Amino acid sequence: MAFAVDRGRASAQASPTTISQGPLVTSGQRTISVAGTGSVTAIPDRLTLAFGVATNSPRVSEALKANNTSAQALIASLKANGLEEKDIKTSELSINPQFDAAGREVKSYNVSNTVTVTVRKIDATGELIDAVAKVSGNAIRISGLSFAVSDPAPLLATARDLAVKDATKQAEQLAKSAGVKLGKVRYIRSGANVGPTPVYGSSADVATAKATPISEGTQEIIASVELVFDVSD
């Protein structure tokens, strides 16, 4: 997995971790408090998206039957194009009446079946979408596409290291400017942002598309820390 390292980005916090030694600050104690950030830019290697099929008929049994046929064809196409059973999950099944303009009489029934899939070969996603669209026709719906890094832990560790170095450098500069000596770290609080990168868009009919380009771009993994140092003359 390729990644590049940079520093000084805006921080984002999630699931903060706090480490402290003894009381944080006692009366008359002098400290320096700083906040640092570090980030790692990685290329996502996993993609999730939702494939759905929607059918409509005056009779609910007919709408459901047509939807079952389309959904089975969709899942079969996913498997035929390399997806494993563990990476295909039904995420929604709905049956909704469609009323007339006055909102009184049911004119038809709409059935929707959606499966959320995990694609581990991003460069094959375009072909997968085209194959599914071919078997599903105008019933196909695609939504909820997002990219992620499968194992962000080592990248997050690097980002934390950078965040601590950033905060320490600031503390050293402040201590020097103030004419004091920097002591031990008394308090550490950390946070991180390692969520997937969403690609926003509405459901789309792609049955007639000749090609479906997919670009994963990059994902930034950000760590932030707050450090409190003792100071002395």
Coordinates of C-alpha atoms in Angstrom, one line a residue:
M1 CA 0.0 0.0 0.0
A2 CA 1.4 3.4 -1.0
F3 CA 1.2 6.3 1.3
A4 CA 2.7 9.7 1.8
V5 CA 3.2 11.7 5.0
D6 CA 2.5 15.3 5.7
R7 CA 1.9 17.5 8.7
G8 CA -0.1 20.5 10.0
R9 CA -3.6 19.7 8.8
A10 CA -6.8 20.6 10.6
S11 CA -7.6 18.1 13.3
A12 CA -10.7 15.9 13.7
Q13 CA -11.4 13.9 16.8
A14 CA -13.1 10.6 17.4
S15 CA -12.9 8.1 20.2
P16 CA -10.4 10.2 22.3
T17 CA -7.8 8.5 24.4
T18 CA -6.5 10.1 27.6
I19 CA -3.3 9.2 29.5
S20 CA -2.3 11.0 32.7
Q21 CA 0.3 10.7 35.4
G22 CA -0.8 11.9 38.8
P23 CA -2.9 15.0 39.2
L24 CA -3.2 17.1 36.1
V25 CA -2.5 20.5 37.5
T26 CA -2.2 21.5 41.1
S27 CA -2.4 24.9 42.6
G28 CA 0.6 27.1 41.7
Q29 CA 1.9 24.5 39.2
R30 CA 3.1 25.9 35.9
T31 CA 2.4 24.1 32.6
I32 CA 2.3 24.6 28.9
S33 CA -0.6 23.2 26.9
V34 CA -0.3 22.5 23.2
A35 CA -2.3 20.8 20.5
G36 CA -0.6 19.0 17.6
T37 CA -1.8 17.2 14.4
G38 CA -0.3 14.7 12.0
S39 CA -1.7 13.1 8.9
V40 CA -1.0 10.3 6.5
T41 CA -2.4 10.2 3.0
A42 CA -3.2 6.7 1.8
I43 CA -4.6 5.1 -1.4
P44 CA -7.9 3.3 -0.5
D45 CA -7.9 -0.4 -1.3
R46 CA -11.5 -1.2 -0.5
L47 CA -14.9 0.1 -1.8
T48 CA -18.4 -0.4 -0.5
L49 CA -21.5 0.4 -2.5
A50 CA -25.2 -0.5 -2.6
F51 CA -26.8 -2.3 -5.6
G52 CA -30.5 -2.3 -5.7
V53 CA -33.4 -3.3 -7.9
A54 CA -36.8 -1.7 -7.9
T55 CA -40.0 -3.1 -9.5
N56 CA -43.5 -1.8 -9.7
S57 CA -46.9 -3.5 -10.5
P58 CA -50.6 -3.1 -9.7
R59 CA -50.5 -6.3 -7.7
V60 CA -48.0 -6.7 -4.8
S61 CA -47.5 -10.3 -5.6
E62 CA -46.4 -9.5 -9.2
A63 CA -44.1 -6.7 -8.1
L64 CA -42.5 -9.0 -5.5
K65 CA -42.1 -11.8 -8.0
A66 CA -40.5 -9.5 -10.6
N67 CA -38.2 -8.1 -7.9
N68 CA -37.1 -11.5 -6.7
T69 CA -36.2 -12.5 -10.2
S70 CA -34.2 -9.2 -10.7
A71 CA -32.5 -9.5 -7.3
Q72 CA -31.4 -13.1 -7.9
A73 CA -30.0 -12.1 -11.3
L74 CA -28.1 -9.2 -9.6
I75 CA -26.6 -11.4 -6.9
A76 CA -25.6 -14.1 -9.5
S77 CA -23.9 -11.4 -11.5
L78 CA -22.0 -10.2 -8.5
K79 CA -20.7 -13.7 -7.7
A80 CA -19.9 -14.4 -11.4
N81 CA -17.7 -11.3 -11.4
G82 CA -15.6 -12.3 -8.4
L83 CA -17.5 -11.2 -5.3
E84 CA -17.6 -13.7 -2.4
E85 CA -20.7 -14.5 -0.4
K86 CA -19.2 -12.8 2.7
D87 CA -19.0 -9.5 0.8
I88 CA -22.6 -9.4 -0.3
K89 CA -25.2 -8.4 2.3
T90 CA -28.9 -7.6 2.0
S91 CA -29.3 -4.2 3.5
E92 CA -32.9 -3.3 2.6
L93 CA -36.1 -4.9 1.4
S94 CA -39.2 -2.7 1.2
I95 CA -42.7 -2.9 -0.2
N96 CA -44.5 0.5 -0.6
P97 CA -48.0 1.3 -2.0
Q98 CA -48.2 4.0 -4.6
F99 CA -51.3 6.2 -4.3
D100 CA -53.2 8.2 -6.8
A101 CA -53.0 12.0 -7.0
A102 CA -55.6 12.4 -4.3
G103 CA -53.7 10.1 -2.0
R104 CA -56.7 7.8 -1.5
E105 CA -56.5 4.8 -3.8
V106 CA -53.6 2.5 -4.2
K107 CA -52.6 2.4 -7.8
S108 CA -49.5 0.1 -7.6
Y109 CA -46.9 -1.4 -5.4
N110 CA -43.2 -0.6 -5.5
V111 CA -40.7 -3.3 -4.3
S112 CA -37.1 -2.5 -3.6
N113 CA -34.3 -4.9 -2.7
T114 CA -30.8 -3.6 -1.9
V115 CA -27.6 -5.4 -1.3
T116 CA -24.4 -3.7 0.1
V117 CA -21.2 -5.1 -1.3
T118 CA -17.5 -4.8 -0.5
V119 CA -15.2 -4.7 -3.5
R120 CA -11.6 -5.6 -2.7
K121 CA -10.3 -5.0 -6.3
I122 CA -11.2 -1.4 -6.9
D123 CA -9.8 -1.4 -10.5
A124 CA -12.5 -4.0 -11.4
T125 CA -15.4 -2.0 -10.0
G126 CA -16.3 -0.4 -13.4
E127 CA -16.7 -3.7 -15.1
L128 CA -18.7 -5.0 -12.1
I129 CA -21.1 -2.2 -12.4
D130 CA -21.5 -2.6 -16.1
A131 CA -22.1 -6.4 -15.7
V132 CA -24.8 -5.9 -13.0
A133 CA -26.5 -3.1 -15.0
K134 CA -26.6 -5.4 -18.0
V135 CA -28.6 -8.2 -16.2
S136 CA -30.7 -5.8 -14.2
G137 CA -31.7 -3.3 -16.9
N138 CA -33.7 -0.3 -15.9
A139 CA -34.5 -1.8 -12.5
I140 CA -30.9 -1.2 -11.3
R141 CA -30.1 1.4 -8.6
I142 CA -26.7 2.3 -7.3
S143 CA -25.9 4.4 -4.2
G144 CA -23.8 4.8 -1.1
L145 CA -20.4 4.4 -2.7
S146 CA -17.4 5.0 -0.3
F147 CA -13.7 4.1 -0.2
A148 CA -11.7 2.9 2.8
V149 CA -8.3 1.6 3.8
S150 CA -8.6 -2.0 5.0
D151 CA -5.9 -1.8 7.7
P152 CA -5.6 1.8 8.9
A153 CA -3.8 0.9 12.2
P154 CA -0.2 1.3 11.0
L155 CA -1.0 4.5 9.2
L156 CA -2.8 5.9 12.2
A157 CA 0.2 5.0 14.4
T158 CA 2.4 7.1 12.0
A159 CA -0.1 10.0 12.1
R160 CA 0.0 9.9 16.0
D161 CA 3.8 10.0 16.0
L162 CA 3.7 13.0 13.8
A163 CA 1.0 14.7 16.0
V164 CA 3.1 14.2 19.1
K165 CA 6.2 15.5 17.4
D166 CA 4.2 18.5 16.2
A167 CA 2.9 19.2 19.7
T168 CA 6.3 18.7 21.3
K169 CA 8.0 21.1 18.8
Q170 CA 5.4 23.8 19.7
A171 CA 6.0 23.3 23.4
E172 CA 9.7 23.6 23.0
Q173 CA 9.3 26.8 21.0
L174 CA 7.0 28.3 23.6
A175 CA 9.3 27.3 26.5
K176 CA 12.3 28.9 24.8
S177 CA 10.4 32.1 24.0
A178 CA 9.1 32.3 27.6
G179 CA 12.6 31.6 29.0
V180 CA 11.6 28.4 30.9
K181 CA 12.6 24.8 30.8
L182 CA 10.3 22.2 29.5
G183 CA 9.6 19.3 31.9
K184 CA 7.8 16.0 31.6
V185 CA 4.5 15.3 29.9
R186 CA 1.7 15.5 32.5
Y187 CA -1.3 14.9 30.3
I188 CA -2.0 13.4 26.8
R189 CA -5.3 13.3 25.0
S190 CA -5.5 11.9 21.4
G191 CA -8.2 11.6 18.7
A192 CA -8.3 10.4 15.1
N193 CA -10.3 10.5 12.0
V194 CA -10.0 7.3 10.0
G195 CA -13.5 7.0 8.5
P196 CA -14.2 6.0 4.9
T197 CA -14.4 8.5 2.1
P198 CA -17.9 8.8 0.8
V199 CA -18.8 9.6 -2.8
Y200 CA -22.2 11.4 -2.7
G201 CA -24.7 10.8 -5.5
S202 CA -28.3 9.7 -6.1
S203 CA -29.5 6.4 -7.5
A204 CA -28.6 6.1 -11.2
D205 CA -29.7 4.2 -14.2
V206 CA -26.5 3.0 -15.8
A207 CA -27.9 0.3 -18.0
T208 CA -26.9 2.1 -21.2
A209 CA -23.5 3.3 -20.1
K210 CA -20.6 2.1 -22.3
A211 CA -18.1 2.4 -19.4
T212 CA -18.3 3.3 -15.8
P213 CA -15.0 4.9 -14.6
I214 CA -14.2 4.6 -10.9
S215 CA -11.3 6.6 -9.3
E216 CA -10.5 5.9 -5.6
G217 CA -8.4 9.1 -5.1
T218 CA -6.7 9.3 -1.7
Q219 CA -7.8 9.2 1.9
E220 CA -6.4 11.3 4.7
I221 CA -6.0 9.7 8.1
I222 CA -5.6 12.4 10.7
A223 CA -4.5 12.1 14.3
S224 CA -4.6 14.9 16.9
V225 CA -3.1 15.2 20.4
E226 CA -3.3 17.6 23.3
L227 CA -0.2 17.6 25.5
V228 CA 0.4 19.3 28.8
F229 CA 4.0 19.8 29.9
D230 CA 5.5 20.9 33.2
V231 CA 7.7 23.9 33.1
S232 CA 10.4 25.2 35.5
D233 CA 12.9 28.1 35.6

